[in-house]
Amino acid sequence: MAFTLYRLWSRYSSNGIQIVRRHSTQTRELGKLPLAGIRVLDMTRILAGPYCTMLLGDLGAEIIKVEHPLRGDDTRTWGPPFKTYKHSKSTTQSPSLPGESAYYLSVNRNKKSIAIDMKKESGRRILTELASKCDVLVENFVPGNLAKMQLGYSDLQLVNPRLVYASITGYGQTGPYRNKPGYDVIIEAEAGLMHITGEEDGPPVKVGVAVTDIMTGLYTHGAIMAALLARDKTGRGQHIDASLLQTQTSILANIASSYLIGGQEARRWGTRHPSIAPYQVFATLDGSVCIGAGNNTQFASLCNAIGMPKLALDKRFVTNADRVSNRCALIQILEGVLSTRTTCEVLELLENSGLPFGPVNNLQQTFDHPQVRARNVVRQVEHPFLGPIKLVGPAVEYSDAPVGEHIEPPPMLGQHTAQVLKNVLGYSDQQIQDAVDSGGAALYSY
């Protein structure tokens, strides 16, 4: 189904855009979902914030995603890969993209997109009105930037005292680094994660996925739900101050504790564990296998499985402390055995041993994993302009809530502007037209 964009005469200059609706938006059955009835104004972009609001949307919250009328979320342009449009896309937008980026699609399901220019007075007025109608606002601007536009917590608290206002930044709302921009890879470096990641004799490396962003989104999503519960007791919302720096520092976990309690500086271990042996990846003839023997029983099971039962009785390896002290000798013995077999042969040896183990899988092998398939991890969603797309579904299942059963596709830029202005704010057609003419909004009713 093709769609066409029509330019409006307005003070938005070349940016005022009207698009004719070509399909109706499906509405999920939200009644049984835990956050049904909660409305979230999502003023975030890229990963940490959108990941947080996606989780809230998975749980049934109504997510209203605010995007710049021309650029949209930064990640819309982060490709390739792109999922191409089923039909040609004739648009006055710049830049012209071949489709929606895989990055954007990964964290924006179950949302409504509105195209608002907050630098325009009419755009700020719309956002203030929406904040008065929302339970939660999530933003990831540099501290102070929204306050300059009268959209800060102290401003919107006056409009809606029950508003839970969550700010996600690189370094937090206070302190000497508060105004510094923060990106996942920078915080990985600055907050210790990169220092402890990589091979023992190699340089520091970043984790393969933006784990600091994702964990910050997880922390913030939990904090928001706690603040909503607190609101039920107090009748008041509150300001949540979440940062990549504090998140990353907190998830150093036992590594941080070893330094704080024992004064022990951390180092890189590759896939090894500083306090357990064997606990690492071993090379096979055609791949790699990860094996963890966390106690004496598991180590004995490993020795039996590889045909070396007497190894468990070797005085160098009787206890975990012994094995850690004599790690090099132990690993050399195990590598000598495992490296002569294929991955499949090693997995067959270890099957039913009671030992934690698994192959090092690429992504194709990961998504072909029988347990991943059995748990319905991947969901196929019909997108009106992209066709069927595959997304990784929610990670948690609920016994009494159909979380993940009905997933709305990630929205097109500004797809729901008119719908939200009408249904949430009660705008008339003329008021919507005035907002477009003034440059505060753009209509993308696909």
Coordinates of C-alpha atoms in Angstrom, one line a residue:
M1 CA 0.0 0.0 0.0
A2 CA 1.7 3.2 -1.1
F3 CA 1.4 6.5 0.8
T4 CA 1.8 10.1 -0.3
L5 CA 2.9 13.2 1.6
Y6 CA 1.3 16.6 1.0
R7 CA 3.0 19.9 1.9
L8 CA 1.0 22.4 4.0
W9 CA 1.3 26.2 3.6
S10 CA 2.5 27.2 7.0
R11 CA 5.1 29.1 9.0
Y12 CA 6.9 25.8 9.4
S13 CA 8.4 26.7 6.1
S14 CA 9.5 23.5 4.2
N15 CA 8.9 21.4 7.3
G16 CA 5.1 21.5 7.5
I17 CA 3.9 18.2 6.2
Q18 CA 0.5 16.5 5.9
I19 CA 0.2 12.8 5.0
V20 CA -3.0 11.0 4.1
R21 CA -3.9 8.1 6.3
R22 CA -3.7 4.8 4.4
H23 CA -4.2 2.3 7.2
S24 CA -5.8 2.1 10.6
T25 CA -3.6 1.5 13.7
Q26 CA -4.4 -1.7 15.6
T27 CA -5.1 -1.3 19.3
R28 CA -3.7 -3.9 21.6
E29 CA -5.9 -5.5 24.2
L30 CA -4.4 -3.8 27.3
G31 CA -6.8 -4.5 30.1
K32 CA -4.9 -7.5 31.5
L33 CA -1.5 -6.0 31.3
P34 CA 0.2 -4.8 34.5
L35 CA 0.6 -1.1 33.4
A36 CA -2.6 -0.7 31.6
G37 CA -4.0 2.8 32.2
I38 CA -0.5 4.3 32.7
R39 CA 0.4 6.9 30.1
V40 CA 4.1 7.8 29.4
L41 CA 5.5 10.8 27.6
D42 CA 8.7 9.5 26.1
M43 CA 11.1 12.4 25.3
T44 CA 14.1 10.1 24.8
R45 CA 16.1 8.9 21.9
I46 CA 18.9 6.4 20.9
L47 CA 19.0 3.4 23.4
A48 CA 18.9 3.8 27.2
G49 CA 15.7 5.8 27.2
P50 CA 13.8 4.0 24.4
Y51 CA 14.8 0.7 25.9
C52 CA 13.2 1.8 29.3
T53 CA 10.0 3.0 27.7
M54 CA 9.8 -0.1 25.5
L55 CA 9.8 -2.2 28.6
L56 CA 7.0 -0.1 30.1
G57 CA 5.1 -0.4 26.8
D58 CA 5.5 -4.2 26.9
L59 CA 3.8 -4.1 30.2
G60 CA 0.8 -2.2 28.8
A61 CA 1.6 1.4 29.4
E62 CA 0.6 3.8 26.6
I63 CA 3.9 5.3 25.3
I64 CA 3.8 8.6 23.4
K65 CA 7.2 9.0 21.7
V66 CA 8.1 12.6 21.0
E67 CA 10.3 13.0 17.8
H68 CA 11.7 15.9 15.9
P69 CA 9.5 16.5 12.8
L70 CA 12.3 16.0 10.3
R71 CA 15.0 13.9 11.9
G72 CA 13.0 11.8 14.3
D73 CA 15.0 9.5 16.7
D74 CA 18.7 9.6 15.8
T75 CA 18.7 5.8 15.4
R76 CA 16.3 5.9 12.5
T77 CA 19.4 6.8 10.4
W78 CA 21.7 4.3 12.1
G79 CA 22.2 1.8 9.3
P80 CA 22.7 -0.3 7.4
P81 CA 21.0 -2.6 7.9
F82 CA 17.6 -1.2 7.0
K83 CA 14.4 -3.0 6.6
T84 CA 13.3 -1.7 3.2
Y85 CA 9.8 -0.3 2.6
K86 CA 7.5 -2.6 0.7
H87 CA 6.6 0.2 -1.7
S88 CA 8.4 3.3 -2.9
K89 CA 8.5 6.1 -0.3
S90 CA 8.0 9.5 -1.9
T91 CA 8.8 12.1 0.7
T92 CA 9.9 15.7 1.2
Q93 CA 12.0 14.6 4.2
S94 CA 15.7 14.8 4.3
P95 CA 17.7 12.6 4.4
S96 CA 15.8 10.0 2.3
L97 CA 16.2 6.6 3.8
P98 CA 15.5 3.2 2.2
G99 CA 13.5 2.0 5.1
E100 CA 13.6 1.8 8.9
S101 CA 16.9 0.9 10.6
A102 CA 17.2 -2.4 12.4
Y103 CA 18.6 -0.4 15.4
Y104 CA 15.5 1.8 15.7
L105 CA 13.2 -1.2 15.2
S106 CA 14.9 -3.1 18.1
V107 CA 13.7 -0.8 20.9
N108 CA 10.6 1.1 19.8
R109 CA 7.7 -1.4 19.6
N110 CA 4.4 -0.7 21.4
K111 CA 4.8 3.1 21.0
K112 CA 3.0 6.0 19.4
S113 CA 5.1 8.6 17.6
I114 CA 4.2 12.3 17.5
A115 CA 6.2 14.9 15.6
I116 CA 6.7 17.9 17.7
D117 CA 9.2 20.8 17.5
M118 CA 9.8 21.8 21.1
K119 CA 11.8 24.9 20.0
K120 CA 8.5 26.3 18.8
E121 CA 6.2 27.9 21.4
S122 CA 3.2 25.8 20.1
G123 CA 5.3 22.7 20.4
R124 CA 6.2 23.4 24.0
R125 CA 2.6 24.1 24.8
I126 CA 1.6 20.7 23.4
L127 CA 4.2 18.9 25.5
T128 CA 3.1 20.8 28.6
E129 CA -0.5 19.8 28.0
L130 CA 0.6 16.2 27.4
A131 CA 2.6 16.2 30.6
S132 CA -0.6 17.3 32.5
K133 CA -2.3 14.2 31.1
C134 CA 0.5 11.7 31.7
D135 CA 1.6 9.6 34.6
V136 CA 5.3 9.4 33.6
L137 CA 7.7 11.5 31.6
V138 CA 11.1 10.1 30.6
E139 CA 13.8 12.3 29.1
N140 CA 17.5 12.1 28.3
F141 CA 18.5 15.7 27.6
V142 CA 21.6 17.3 29.1
P143 CA 20.7 18.6 32.6
G144 CA 19.1 22.0 32.4
N145 CA 18.2 22.0 28.7
L146 CA 14.5 21.2 29.2
A147 CA 14.3 23.6 32.1
K148 CA 15.3 26.4 29.7
M149 CA 12.2 25.6 27.7
Q150 CA 9.9 25.4 30.8
L151 CA 9.8 21.6 30.5
G152 CA 11.9 20.7 33.5
Y153 CA 10.7 18.8 36.5
S154 CA 10.0 21.9 38.6
D155 CA 8.0 23.4 35.8
L156 CA 5.9 20.3 35.0
Q157 CA 5.4 19.4 38.7
L158 CA 3.3 22.6 39.0
V159 CA 1.2 21.4 36.0
N160 CA 0.9 17.8 37.3
P161 CA 1.9 17.1 40.9
R162 CA 1.4 13.4 40.3
L163 CA 3.9 13.2 37.4
V164 CA 6.8 10.8 37.8
Y165 CA 9.6 12.6 35.9
A166 CA 12.6 10.3 35.0
S167 CA 15.8 11.9 33.7
I168 CA 18.5 9.7 32.1
T169 CA 21.9 11.3 31.6
G170 CA 25.5 10.4 31.3
Y171 CA 26.7 11.6 34.7
G172 CA 23.6 12.6 36.7
Q173 CA 21.9 15.9 37.6
T174 CA 24.6 17.1 40.0
G175 CA 28.4 17.1 40.2
P176 CA 31.2 18.6 38.1
Y177 CA 30.5 16.3 35.1
R178 CA 26.7 17.0 35.1
N179 CA 26.8 18.9 31.8
K180 CA 29.0 16.4 29.9
P181 CA 27.3 14.3 27.2
G182 CA 27.5 10.6 27.9
Y183 CA 27.7 7.7 25.5
D184 CA 27.8 4.0 26.4
V185 CA 31.3 3.3 25.1
I186 CA 32.7 6.4 27.0
I187 CA 31.1 5.3 30.2
E188 CA 32.3 1.7 29.7
A189 CA 35.8 3.2 29.5
E190 CA 35.4 5.8 32.3
A191 CA 33.6 3.6 34.9
G192 CA 35.8 0.5 34.9
L193 CA 34.1 -1.9 32.6
M194 CA 36.5 -1.6 29.7
H195 CA 39.4 -2.0 32.1
I196 CA 38.2 -5.5 33.1
T197 CA 37.1 -6.7 29.7
G198 CA 39.4 -8.4 27.2
E199 CA 42.1 -10.9 27.1
E200 CA 44.7 -11.0 29.9
D201 CA 47.5 -9.8 27.7
G202 CA 45.4 -7.7 25.3
P203 CA 44.1 -4.1 25.3
P204 CA 40.9 -3.0 27.0
V205 CA 37.8 -3.7 24.8
K206 CA 34.2 -2.7 24.9
V207 CA 31.4 -5.2 25.5
G208 CA 29.8 -6.4 22.2
V209 CA 26.4 -4.8 23.0
A210 CA 25.8 -1.4 24.7
V211 CA 25.3 -3.0 28.1
T212 CA 25.6 0.3 30.0
D213 CA 22.8 1.9 28.1
I214 CA 20.6 -1.2 28.4
M215 CA 21.2 -1.6 32.1
T216 CA 20.5 2.1 32.7
G217 CA 17.2 1.5 30.9
L218 CA 16.4 -1.5 33.1
Y219 CA 17.3 0.5 36.3
T220 CA 15.1 3.4 35.2
H221 CA 12.2 1.2 34.2
G222 CA 12.3 -0.3 37.7
A223 CA 12.6 3.0 39.4
I224 CA 9.6 4.3 37.5
M225 CA 7.4 1.5 38.7
A226 CA 8.6 2.0 42.3
A227 CA 7.8 5.7 42.0
L228 CA 4.3 4.8 40.7
L229 CA 3.8 2.6 43.8
A230 CA 5.0 5.4 46.0
R231 CA 2.6 7.7 44.4
D232 CA -0.3 5.4 45.4
K233 CA 0.7 6.1 49.0
T234 CA 1.6 9.8 48.8
G235 CA -0.4 11.1 45.9
R236 CA 2.7 12.8 44.6
G237 CA 5.1 12.1 41.8
Q238 CA 8.8 12.6 42.0
H239 CA 12.0 13.2 40.0
I240 CA 14.1 10.1 39.2
D241 CA 17.8 10.9 38.5
A242 CA 19.4 8.0 36.6
S243 CA 22.8 8.0 35.0
L244 CA 25.0 5.8 32.9
L245 CA 27.9 6.4 35.2
Q246 CA 26.2 5.3 38.4
T247 CA 24.6 2.4 36.6
Q248 CA 27.9 1.1 35.3
T249 CA 29.6 1.6 38.6
S250 CA 26.8 -0.3 40.4
I251 CA 27.0 -3.3 38.0
L252 CA 30.7 -3.8 38.7
A253 CA 29.2 -5.8 41.6
N254 CA 31.7 -8.2 43.2
I255 CA 34.6 -6.7 41.2
A256 CA 33.8 -3.3 42.9
S257 CA 33.5 -5.0 46.2
S258 CA 36.9 -6.7 45.8
Y259 CA 38.4 -3.3 45.4
L260 CA 36.5 -1.5 48.1
I261 CA 36.8 -4.2 50.7
G262 CA 40.0 -5.8 49.8
G263 CA 41.9 -3.0 48.1
Q264 CA 42.4 -5.4 45.1
E265 CA 42.8 -3.7 41.8
A266 CA 40.9 -5.5 39.0
R267 CA 42.4 -6.8 35.8
R268 CA 41.4 -8.4 32.6
W269 CA 40.8 -12.2 32.7
G270 CA 39.5 -13.0 29.2
T271 CA 36.7 -15.6 29.8
R272 CA 38.3 -16.8 33.0
H273 CA 37.0 -16.2 36.5
P274 CA 39.4 -14.8 39.1
S275 CA 38.0 -16.9 41.9
I276 CA 36.9 -20.1 40.2
A277 CA 38.7 -22.7 38.1
P278 CA 38.0 -24.1 35.6
Y279 CA 35.5 -21.5 34.5
Q280 CA 36.2 -20.3 30.9
V281 CA 36.0 -20.9 27.2
F282 CA 38.1 -23.8 25.7
A283 CA 38.9 -24.2 22.1
T284 CA 37.8 -27.3 20.2
L285 CA 38.8 -28.6 16.8
D286 CA 36.1 -26.5 15.1
G287 CA 34.9 -24.0 17.6
S288 CA 34.7 -23.2 21.3
V289 CA 32.9 -24.5 24.4
C290 CA 32.4 -22.7 27.7
I291 CA 32.7 -24.8 30.8
G292 CA 32.1 -23.8 34.5
A293 CA 33.0 -26.1 37.4
G294 CA 31.9 -24.0 40.4
N295 CA 32.3 -26.6 43.1
N296 CA 34.2 -29.9 43.8
T297 CA 31.3 -32.1 42.7
Q298 CA 31.1 -30.4 39.3
F299 CA 34.8 -30.6 38.8
A300 CA 34.7 -34.4 39.5
S301 CA 31.8 -34.6 37.0
L302 CA 34.0 -32.9 34.4
C303 CA 36.9 -35.2 35.1
N304 CA 34.7 -38.3 34.7
A305 CA 33.1 -36.9 31.5
I306 CA 36.4 -36.4 29.7
G307 CA 37.7 -39.8 30.9
M308 CA 40.1 -38.5 33.5
P309 CA 38.5 -39.4 36.9
K310 CA 41.9 -39.5 38.7
L311 CA 42.4 -35.8 37.9
A312 CA 39.8 -34.9 40.6
L313 CA 42.0 -36.6 43.2
D314 CA 45.2 -34.9 42.2
K315 CA 46.4 -33.0 45.2
R316 CA 46.9 -29.8 43.1
F317 CA 43.2 -29.8 42.2
V318 CA 41.2 -31.2 45.1
T319 CA 39.6 -28.0 46.2
N320 CA 38.6 -24.8 44.3
A321 CA 41.3 -22.9 46.1
D322 CA 43.8 -25.6 44.9
R323 CA 42.6 -25.3 41.4
V324 CA 42.8 -21.5 41.4
S325 CA 46.4 -21.7 42.7
N326 CA 47.3 -24.2 40.1
R327 CA 45.2 -22.8 37.3
C328 CA 47.8 -22.8 34.6
A329 CA 48.6 -26.5 35.1
L330 CA 45.0 -27.5 35.2
I331 CA 44.0 -25.5 32.1
Q332 CA 46.9 -26.9 30.1
I333 CA 45.7 -30.5 30.9
L334 CA 42.1 -29.7 30.0
E335 CA 43.0 -27.9 26.8
G336 CA 45.1 -30.9 25.8
V337 CA 42.0 -33.1 26.0
L338 CA 39.3 -30.7 24.6
S339 CA 41.3 -29.3 21.7
T340 CA 41.5 -32.8 20.1
R341 CA 37.7 -33.1 19.8
T342 CA 35.1 -31.3 17.8
T343 CA 32.6 -29.1 19.5
C344 CA 29.8 -31.7 19.0
E345 CA 32.0 -34.4 20.5
V346 CA 32.8 -32.3 23.6
L347 CA 29.1 -31.4 24.0
E348 CA 28.2 -35.1 23.8
L349 CA 30.8 -36.0 26.5
L350 CA 29.4 -33.4 28.8
E351 CA 25.7 -34.1 28.2
N352 CA 24.0 -35.3 31.4
S353 CA 27.1 -34.7 33.5
G354 CA 25.3 -32.1 35.6
L355 CA 28.0 -29.6 34.7
P356 CA 27.2 -26.1 33.4
F357 CA 28.5 -25.9 29.8
G358 CA 27.5 -24.6 26.4
P359 CA 28.9 -23.9 22.9
V360 CA 30.0 -20.4 21.9
N361 CA 27.3 -19.7 19.4
N362 CA 27.1 -17.0 16.7
L363 CA 23.7 -15.2 16.2
Q364 CA 22.4 -17.7 13.7
Q365 CA 23.1 -20.6 16.1
T366 CA 21.6 -18.5 18.9
F367 CA 18.3 -18.0 17.2
D368 CA 18.2 -21.6 16.0
H369 CA 18.8 -22.8 19.6
P370 CA 16.0 -25.3 20.4
Q371 CA 15.4 -23.6 23.8
V372 CA 15.2 -20.1 22.2
R373 CA 12.6 -21.5 19.7
A374 CA 10.7 -23.4 22.4
R375 CA 10.4 -20.2 24.5
N376 CA 9.1 -18.2 21.5
V377 CA 11.8 -15.6 22.0
V378 CA 11.5 -14.2 18.5
R379 CA 8.2 -12.6 17.6
Q380 CA 7.1 -11.8 14.1
V381 CA 5.2 -8.6 13.8
E382 CA 3.4 -7.2 10.8
H383 CA 4.5 -3.7 10.0
P384 CA 2.2 -1.7 7.6
F385 CA 5.0 -0.4 5.4
L386 CA 7.8 -2.9 6.0
G387 CA 5.8 -6.1 5.9
P388 CA 6.7 -8.9 8.5
I389 CA 9.5 -8.0 10.8
K390 CA 11.2 -10.2 13.5
L391 CA 11.8 -8.8 16.9
V392 CA 13.2 -10.2 20.2
G393 CA 10.2 -10.3 22.5
P394 CA 9.9 -9.5 26.2
A395 CA 12.4 -11.4 28.4
V396 CA 9.9 -12.2 31.2
E397 CA 6.7 -14.2 31.1
Y398 CA 3.8 -13.7 33.5
S399 CA 1.3 -16.3 34.6
D400 CA -1.6 -13.9 34.7
A401 CA -0.8 -11.3 32.1
P402 CA -0.4 -11.7 28.3
V403 CA 2.8 -9.7 28.1
G404 CA 4.2 -10.0 24.6
E405 CA 1.2 -11.7 23.0
H406 CA 0.1 -8.6 21.1
I407 CA 3.0 -6.4 19.9
E408 CA 2.5 -3.2 18.0
P409 CA 5.1 -2.5 15.4
P410 CA 7.6 0.4 15.9
P411 CA 5.9 3.5 14.6
M412 CA 6.7 5.5 11.6
L413 CA 7.9 9.1 12.3
G414 CA 4.9 11.2 13.5
Q415 CA 2.5 8.4 12.7
H416 CA 0.2 9.2 15.6
T417 CA 0.4 13.0 15.9
A418 CA -3.2 13.7 15.0
Q419 CA -4.5 10.7 17.0
V420 CA -2.8 11.9 20.2
L421 CA -3.7 15.5 19.8
K422 CA -7.3 14.6 19.3
N423 CA -7.8 11.7 21.7
V424 CA -5.5 12.8 24.5
L425 CA -5.7 16.6 24.4
G426 CA -9.1 16.9 22.7
Y427 CA -7.8 19.2 19.9
S428 CA -10.2 20.1 17.1
D429 CA -9.2 19.8 13.5
Q430 CA -8.6 23.6 13.5
Q431 CA -6.4 23.5 16.6
I432 CA -4.3 20.7 15.0
Q433 CA -4.0 22.7 11.8
D434 CA -3.0 25.8 13.8
A435 CA -0.2 23.7 15.5
V436 CA 1.1 22.6 12.1
D437 CA 0.9 26.1 10.7
S438 CA 2.8 27.5 13.6
G439 CA 5.5 24.9 13.2
G440 CA 5.0 23.2 16.5
A441 CA 3.8 19.9 15.0
A442 CA 3.8 17.9 11.8
L443 CA 1.1 15.4 10.8
Y444 CA 2.1 12.0 9.6
S445 CA -1.2 10.1 9.5
Y446 CA 0.0 7.3 7.3

